[in-house]
Coordinates of C-alpha atoms and ligand atoms in Angstrom, one line a residue:
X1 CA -6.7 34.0 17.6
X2 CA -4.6 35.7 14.5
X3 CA -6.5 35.8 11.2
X4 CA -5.3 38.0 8.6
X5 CA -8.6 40.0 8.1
X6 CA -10.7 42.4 10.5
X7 CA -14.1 41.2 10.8
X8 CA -14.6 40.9 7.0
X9 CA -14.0 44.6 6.3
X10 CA -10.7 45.5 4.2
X11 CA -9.2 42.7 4.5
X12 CA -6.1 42.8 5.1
X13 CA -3.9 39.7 3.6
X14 CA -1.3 37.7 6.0
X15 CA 1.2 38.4 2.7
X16 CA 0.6 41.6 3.1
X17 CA 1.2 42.4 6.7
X18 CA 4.0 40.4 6.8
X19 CA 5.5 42.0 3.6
X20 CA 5.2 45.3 5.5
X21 CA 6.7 43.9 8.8
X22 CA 3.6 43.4 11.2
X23 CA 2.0 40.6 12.7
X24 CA -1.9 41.1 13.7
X25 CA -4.1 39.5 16.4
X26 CA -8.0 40.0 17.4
X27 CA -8.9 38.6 20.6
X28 CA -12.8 40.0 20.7
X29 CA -12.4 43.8 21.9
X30 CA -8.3 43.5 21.9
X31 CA -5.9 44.0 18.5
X32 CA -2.7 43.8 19.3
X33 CA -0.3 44.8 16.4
X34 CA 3.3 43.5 16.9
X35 CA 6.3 45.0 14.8
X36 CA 7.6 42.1 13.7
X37 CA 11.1 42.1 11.9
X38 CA 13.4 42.0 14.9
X39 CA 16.6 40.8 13.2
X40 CA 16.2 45.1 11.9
X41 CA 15.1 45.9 15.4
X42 CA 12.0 46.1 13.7
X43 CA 13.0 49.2 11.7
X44 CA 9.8 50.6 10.3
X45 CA 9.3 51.6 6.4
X46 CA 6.6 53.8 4.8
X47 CA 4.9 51.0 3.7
X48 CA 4.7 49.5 7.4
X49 CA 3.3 53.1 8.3
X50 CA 0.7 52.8 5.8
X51 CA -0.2 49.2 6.4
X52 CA -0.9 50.4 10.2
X53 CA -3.4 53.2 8.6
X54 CA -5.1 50.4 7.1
X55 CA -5.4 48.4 10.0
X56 CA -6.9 51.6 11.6
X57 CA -9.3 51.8 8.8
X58 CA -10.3 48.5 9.0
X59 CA -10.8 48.2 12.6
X60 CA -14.2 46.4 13.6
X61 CA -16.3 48.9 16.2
X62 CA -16.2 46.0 18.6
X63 CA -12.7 46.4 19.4
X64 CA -12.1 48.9 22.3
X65 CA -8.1 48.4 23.2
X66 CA -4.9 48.6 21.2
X67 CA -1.9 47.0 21.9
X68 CA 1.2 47.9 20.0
X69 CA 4.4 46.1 20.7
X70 CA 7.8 44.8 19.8
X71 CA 9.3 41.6 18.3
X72 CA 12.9 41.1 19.5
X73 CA 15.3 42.7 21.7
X74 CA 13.7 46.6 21.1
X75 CA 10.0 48.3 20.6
X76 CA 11.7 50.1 17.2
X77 CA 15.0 51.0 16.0
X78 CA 12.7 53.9 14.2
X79 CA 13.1 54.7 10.5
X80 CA 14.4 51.8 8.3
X81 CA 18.2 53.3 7.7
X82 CA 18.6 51.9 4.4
X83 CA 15.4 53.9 3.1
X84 CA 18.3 56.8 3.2
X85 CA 21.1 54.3 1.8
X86 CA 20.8 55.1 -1.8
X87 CA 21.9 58.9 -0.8
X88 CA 18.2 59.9 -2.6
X89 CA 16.0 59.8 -0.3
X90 CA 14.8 56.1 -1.3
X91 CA 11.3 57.1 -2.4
X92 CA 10.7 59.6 0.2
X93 CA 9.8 63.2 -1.0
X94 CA 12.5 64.8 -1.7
X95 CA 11.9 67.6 -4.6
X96 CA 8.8 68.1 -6.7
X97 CA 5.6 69.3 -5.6
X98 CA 5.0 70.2 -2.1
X99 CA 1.0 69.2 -2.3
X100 CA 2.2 65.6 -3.6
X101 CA 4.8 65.9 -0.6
X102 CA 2.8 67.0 2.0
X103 CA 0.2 64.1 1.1
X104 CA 2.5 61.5 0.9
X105 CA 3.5 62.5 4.8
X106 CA -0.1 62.8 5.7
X107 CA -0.2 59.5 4.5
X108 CA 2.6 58.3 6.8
X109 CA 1.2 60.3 9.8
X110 CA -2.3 58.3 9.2
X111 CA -0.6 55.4 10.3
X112 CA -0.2 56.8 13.3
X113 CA -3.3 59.3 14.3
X114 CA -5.8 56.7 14.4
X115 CA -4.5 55.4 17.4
X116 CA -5.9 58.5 19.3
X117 CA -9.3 57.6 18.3
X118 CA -11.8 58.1 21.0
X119 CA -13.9 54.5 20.4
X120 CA -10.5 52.8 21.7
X121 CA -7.0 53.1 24.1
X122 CA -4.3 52.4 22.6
X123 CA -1.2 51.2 24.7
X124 CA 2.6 51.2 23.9
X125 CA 4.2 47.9 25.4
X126 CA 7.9 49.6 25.1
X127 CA 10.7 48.0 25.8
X128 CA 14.8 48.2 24.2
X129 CA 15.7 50.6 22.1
X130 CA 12.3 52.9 21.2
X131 CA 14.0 54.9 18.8
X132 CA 12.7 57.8 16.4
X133 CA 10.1 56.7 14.6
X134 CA 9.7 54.3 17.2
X135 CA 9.6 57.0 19.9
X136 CA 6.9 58.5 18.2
X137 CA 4.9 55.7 17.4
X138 CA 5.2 55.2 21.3
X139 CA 4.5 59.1 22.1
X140 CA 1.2 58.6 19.1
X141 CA -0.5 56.0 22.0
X142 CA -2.5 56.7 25.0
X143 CA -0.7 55.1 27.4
X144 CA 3.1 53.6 27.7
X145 CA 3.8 50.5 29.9
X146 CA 7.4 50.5 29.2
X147 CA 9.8 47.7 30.6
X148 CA 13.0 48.8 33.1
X149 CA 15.2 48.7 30.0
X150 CA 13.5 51.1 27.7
X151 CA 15.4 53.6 26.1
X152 CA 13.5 56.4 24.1
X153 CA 15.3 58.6 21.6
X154 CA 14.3 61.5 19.6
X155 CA 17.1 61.2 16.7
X156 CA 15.4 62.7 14.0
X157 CA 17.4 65.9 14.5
X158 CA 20.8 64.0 14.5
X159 CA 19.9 62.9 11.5
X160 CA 19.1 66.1 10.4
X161 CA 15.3 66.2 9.9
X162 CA 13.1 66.5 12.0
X163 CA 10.0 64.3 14.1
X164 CA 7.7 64.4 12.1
X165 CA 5.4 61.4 12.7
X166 CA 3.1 63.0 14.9
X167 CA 5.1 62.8 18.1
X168 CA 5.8 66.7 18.7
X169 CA 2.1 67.5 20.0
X170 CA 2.2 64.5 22.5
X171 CA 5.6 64.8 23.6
X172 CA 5.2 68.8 24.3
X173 CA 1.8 67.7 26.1
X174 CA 3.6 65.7 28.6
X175 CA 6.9 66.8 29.2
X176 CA 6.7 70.6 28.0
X177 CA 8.3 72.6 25.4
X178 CA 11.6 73.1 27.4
X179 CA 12.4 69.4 27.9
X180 CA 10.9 68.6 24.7
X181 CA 13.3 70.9 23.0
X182 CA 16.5 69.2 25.2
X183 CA 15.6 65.9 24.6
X184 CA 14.8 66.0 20.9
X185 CA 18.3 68.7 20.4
X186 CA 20.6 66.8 21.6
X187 CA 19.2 63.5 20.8
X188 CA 19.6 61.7 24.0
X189 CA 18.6 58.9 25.1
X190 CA 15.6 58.6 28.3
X191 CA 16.0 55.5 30.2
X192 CA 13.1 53.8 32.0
X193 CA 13.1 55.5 35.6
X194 CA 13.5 59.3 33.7
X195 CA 11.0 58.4 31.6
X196 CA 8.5 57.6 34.1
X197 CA 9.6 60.4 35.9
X198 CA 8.7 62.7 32.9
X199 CA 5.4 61.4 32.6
X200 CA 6.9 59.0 29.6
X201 CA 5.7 56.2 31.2
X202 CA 2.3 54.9 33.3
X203 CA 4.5 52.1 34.6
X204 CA 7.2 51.2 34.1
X205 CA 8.0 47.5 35.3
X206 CA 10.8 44.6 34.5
X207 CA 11.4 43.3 31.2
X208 CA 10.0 39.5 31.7
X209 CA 6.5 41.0 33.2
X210 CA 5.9 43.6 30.6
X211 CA 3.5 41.4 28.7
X212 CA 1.7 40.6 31.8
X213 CA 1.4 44.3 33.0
X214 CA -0.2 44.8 30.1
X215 CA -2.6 42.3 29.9
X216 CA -3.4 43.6 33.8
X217 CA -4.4 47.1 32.7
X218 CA -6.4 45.9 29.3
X219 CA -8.3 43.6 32.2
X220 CA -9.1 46.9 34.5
X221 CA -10.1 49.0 31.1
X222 CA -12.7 46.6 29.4
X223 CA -14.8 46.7 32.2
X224 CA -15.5 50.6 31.6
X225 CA -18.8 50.5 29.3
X226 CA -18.0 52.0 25.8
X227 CA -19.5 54.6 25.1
X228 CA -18.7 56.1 28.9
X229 CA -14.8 55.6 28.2
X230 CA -15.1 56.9 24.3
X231 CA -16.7 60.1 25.9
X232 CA -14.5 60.5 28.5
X233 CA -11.5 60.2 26.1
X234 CA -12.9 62.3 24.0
X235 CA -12.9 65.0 26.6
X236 CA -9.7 64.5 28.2
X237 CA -8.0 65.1 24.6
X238 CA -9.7 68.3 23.8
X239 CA -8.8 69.3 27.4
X240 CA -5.4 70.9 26.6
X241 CA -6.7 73.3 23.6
X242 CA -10.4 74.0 24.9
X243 CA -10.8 77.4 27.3
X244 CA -12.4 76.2 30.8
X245 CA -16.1 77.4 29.2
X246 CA -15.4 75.3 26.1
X247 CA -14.2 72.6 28.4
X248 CA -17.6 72.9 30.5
X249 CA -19.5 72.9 27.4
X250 CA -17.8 70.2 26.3
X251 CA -18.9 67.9 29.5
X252 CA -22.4 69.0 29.3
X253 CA -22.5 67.7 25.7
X254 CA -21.0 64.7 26.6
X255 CA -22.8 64.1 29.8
X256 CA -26.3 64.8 28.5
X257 CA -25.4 62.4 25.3
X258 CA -24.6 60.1 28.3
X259 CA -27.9 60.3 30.5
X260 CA -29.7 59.7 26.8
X261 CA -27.8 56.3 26.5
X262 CA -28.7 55.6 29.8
X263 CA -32.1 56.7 30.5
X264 CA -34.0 57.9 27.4
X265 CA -36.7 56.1 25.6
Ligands
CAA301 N1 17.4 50.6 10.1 C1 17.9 49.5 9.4 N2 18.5 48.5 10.0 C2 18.7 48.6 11.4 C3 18.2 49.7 12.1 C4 17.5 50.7 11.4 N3 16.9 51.8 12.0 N4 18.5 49.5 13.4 C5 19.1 48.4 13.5 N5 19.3 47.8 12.3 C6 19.9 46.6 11.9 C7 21.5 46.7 12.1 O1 22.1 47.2 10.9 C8 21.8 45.2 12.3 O2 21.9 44.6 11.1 P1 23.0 43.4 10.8 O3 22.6 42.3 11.7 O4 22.8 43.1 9.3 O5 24.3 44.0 11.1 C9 20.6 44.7 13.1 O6 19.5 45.5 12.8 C10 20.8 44.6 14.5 O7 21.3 45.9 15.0 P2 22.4 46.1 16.0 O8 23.5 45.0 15.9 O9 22.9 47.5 15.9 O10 21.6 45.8 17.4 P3 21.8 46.5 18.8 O11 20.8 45.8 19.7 O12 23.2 46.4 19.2 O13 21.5 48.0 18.6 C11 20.1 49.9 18.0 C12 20.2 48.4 18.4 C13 20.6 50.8 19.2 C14 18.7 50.2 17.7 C15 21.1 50.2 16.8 O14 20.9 49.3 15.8 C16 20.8 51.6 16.2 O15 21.3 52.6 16.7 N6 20.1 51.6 15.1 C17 19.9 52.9 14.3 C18 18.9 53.7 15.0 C19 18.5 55.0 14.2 O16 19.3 55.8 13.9 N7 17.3 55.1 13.7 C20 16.7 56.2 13.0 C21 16.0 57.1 13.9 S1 15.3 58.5 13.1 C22 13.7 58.1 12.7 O17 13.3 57.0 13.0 C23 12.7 59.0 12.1 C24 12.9 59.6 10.8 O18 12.0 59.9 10.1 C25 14.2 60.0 10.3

C-alpha cells in the first residue's frame, strides 16, 4: 500500500516526497523508504535529509521495522555533487554564525538518528555504489543486508570534508578506530565479501535476492513482541558506553519494566 501520509499524523504530501527524492510505503508495522532518483544514482540533497527527519517524526507507533533502500543501479551515490557546483557551497553553511551552522547540520543529522530509535529496526537493503552520504546513511541503520555487488565508500575526506552525517560513531563501533581511520583516509572502496568480513554486513547475498533476503529477516523480527525487542535494543545500544555495573543496572531496569508488562495488575 503507498499513501503519502503516516497514519494521519504530519502528513507528508506525495509532491513533497517526491520533490525531495523519496518514495514511501506502509505495509502495517513495515515502512520502507526507497531513494528514488536513480538516473543521479539517487544522490541525496539536504532537503531529502530533512524530508527523512520528517518521516521519522511522523512515524505511527505501530510500525516496528524500517526498510531503507535504493532505486536503480546503486543504494546512493552520497551527496548531490552539484550542491558544491556553484563553487559556494550551494546553500550549505559555509561562513556566518556557527550556532546557525551547527543547527542547520543537526538538522541534516536528524534525518538520519531516528533510525536508531529503540521502538523499531531499521535495515539497509545496500546494493551498487553506497557512497558517502550513502555510506552513512547505510552505517546510521541497524542492520545491512547488502547485495554481492555493494561497494561502500567513505569519500568525504577526498573531497576534503569530512563524514559528518552520523556515520563515525557506527562505523568506529564495528570496525574500530584503526580500520575506520584507513578506510575513510584513503577513501577506498569495501566490496561485499570485505565488508561482511568487517562486520559491514549481516548478509550479504546476490543482487536479484536482495529484496527477498530482506523480506526473510523482517518475517523472523515481527514475531519478537514490541516492547521485548524495543528493550532489548535499547540495551544493546547503550552497551558500548555503559561500565559492566551500569550495564547490569541497565538490564534490571529493563527486565523488571518487562515482568510488569507481563505479569502486573
Ligand atoms: N551527485 C550528482 N550527480 C551524480 C552523483 C552525485 N553524487 N553520482 C552520480 N551522478 C550522476 C552522474 O553525473 C550521471 O549524470 P549524467 O547521466 O547526467 O551524466 C548519472 O548520475 C549517472 O552516473 P554515472 O554515469 O557516473 O553512473 P555509474 O553507475 O557509472 O557510476 C558512481 C556511479 C560510481 C556513483 C559515480 O557516478 C560517482 O562516482 N559519483 C560521485 C560520487 C561522489 O563523489 N559522491 C560524493 C560523496 S561525499 C558525500 O556524500 C558526503 C558529503 O557530505 C560530502
Amino acid at each position: 500500500m503507498e499513501r503519502d501520509s503516516l497514519d494521519g499524523k504530519d502528513p507528508i504530501p506525495a509532491g513533497a516526497l517526491a520533490e525531495a527524492g523519496l518514495r514511501l510505503e506502509i505495509e502495517g508495522p513495515v515502512v520502507t523508504i526507497t531513494l528514488d532518483r536513480p538516473e543521479r544514482r539517487n544522490a541525496m540533497t539536504p532537503l531529502m535529509w530533512r524530508t527523512m527527519a520528517e518521516i521519522g517524526d511522523a512515524l505511527p507507533e505501530a510500525v516496528r521495522i524500517v526498510v531503507l533502500r535504493g532505486a536503480g543501479p546503486s543504494f546512493s551515490s552520497g551527496i548531490d555533487l552539484k550542491t558544491f557546483s556553484g563553487g559556494d557551497g550551494g546553500g550549505l553553511p559555509t561562513t556566518g554564525d556557527p550556532e546557525e551552522g551547527d543547527r542547520f547540520i543537526a538538522g541534516l543529522q536528524a534525518g538520519f538518528t531516528w533510525l536508531r530509535r529503540p521502538e523499531i529496526v531499521s535495515i539497509a537493503a545496500v546494493h551498487g555504489h553506497a557512497i558517502g552520504a550513502g555510506f552513512q546513511l547505510a552505517l546510521a541503520c541497524d542492520l545491512r543486508i547488502i547485495a554481492d555487488d555493494t561497494r561502500y565508500c567513505m569519500k568525504e575526506p577526498a573531497l576534503g570534508l569530512v563524514p559528518d552525517l552520523t556515520g563515525t560513531k557506527p562505523l568506529v563501533e564495528i570496525v574500530g578506530v584503526s580500520r575506520a581511520i584507513e578506510i575513510c583516509l584513503t577513501a577506498r572502496t569495501v566490496e561485499a565479501e570485505e565488508a561482511a568480513r568487517l562486520g559491514l554486513a549481516e548478509r550479504v547475498v546476490p543482487r536479484e535476492g536482495l529484496d527477498a533476503a530482506v523480506a526473510e529477516l523482517v518475517a523472523a523480527l515481527l514475531p519478537i513482541d514490541a516492547g521485548a525487542a524495543a528493550a532489548t535494543k535499547r540495551l544493546l545500544r547503550q552497551a558500548p558506553d555503559n561500565t559492566l555495573a551500569e550495564q547490569c543496572a541497565a538490564e534490571r531496569r529493563e527486565q523488571l519494566g518487562r515482568l510488569k508488562a507481563m505479569f502486573g495488575g
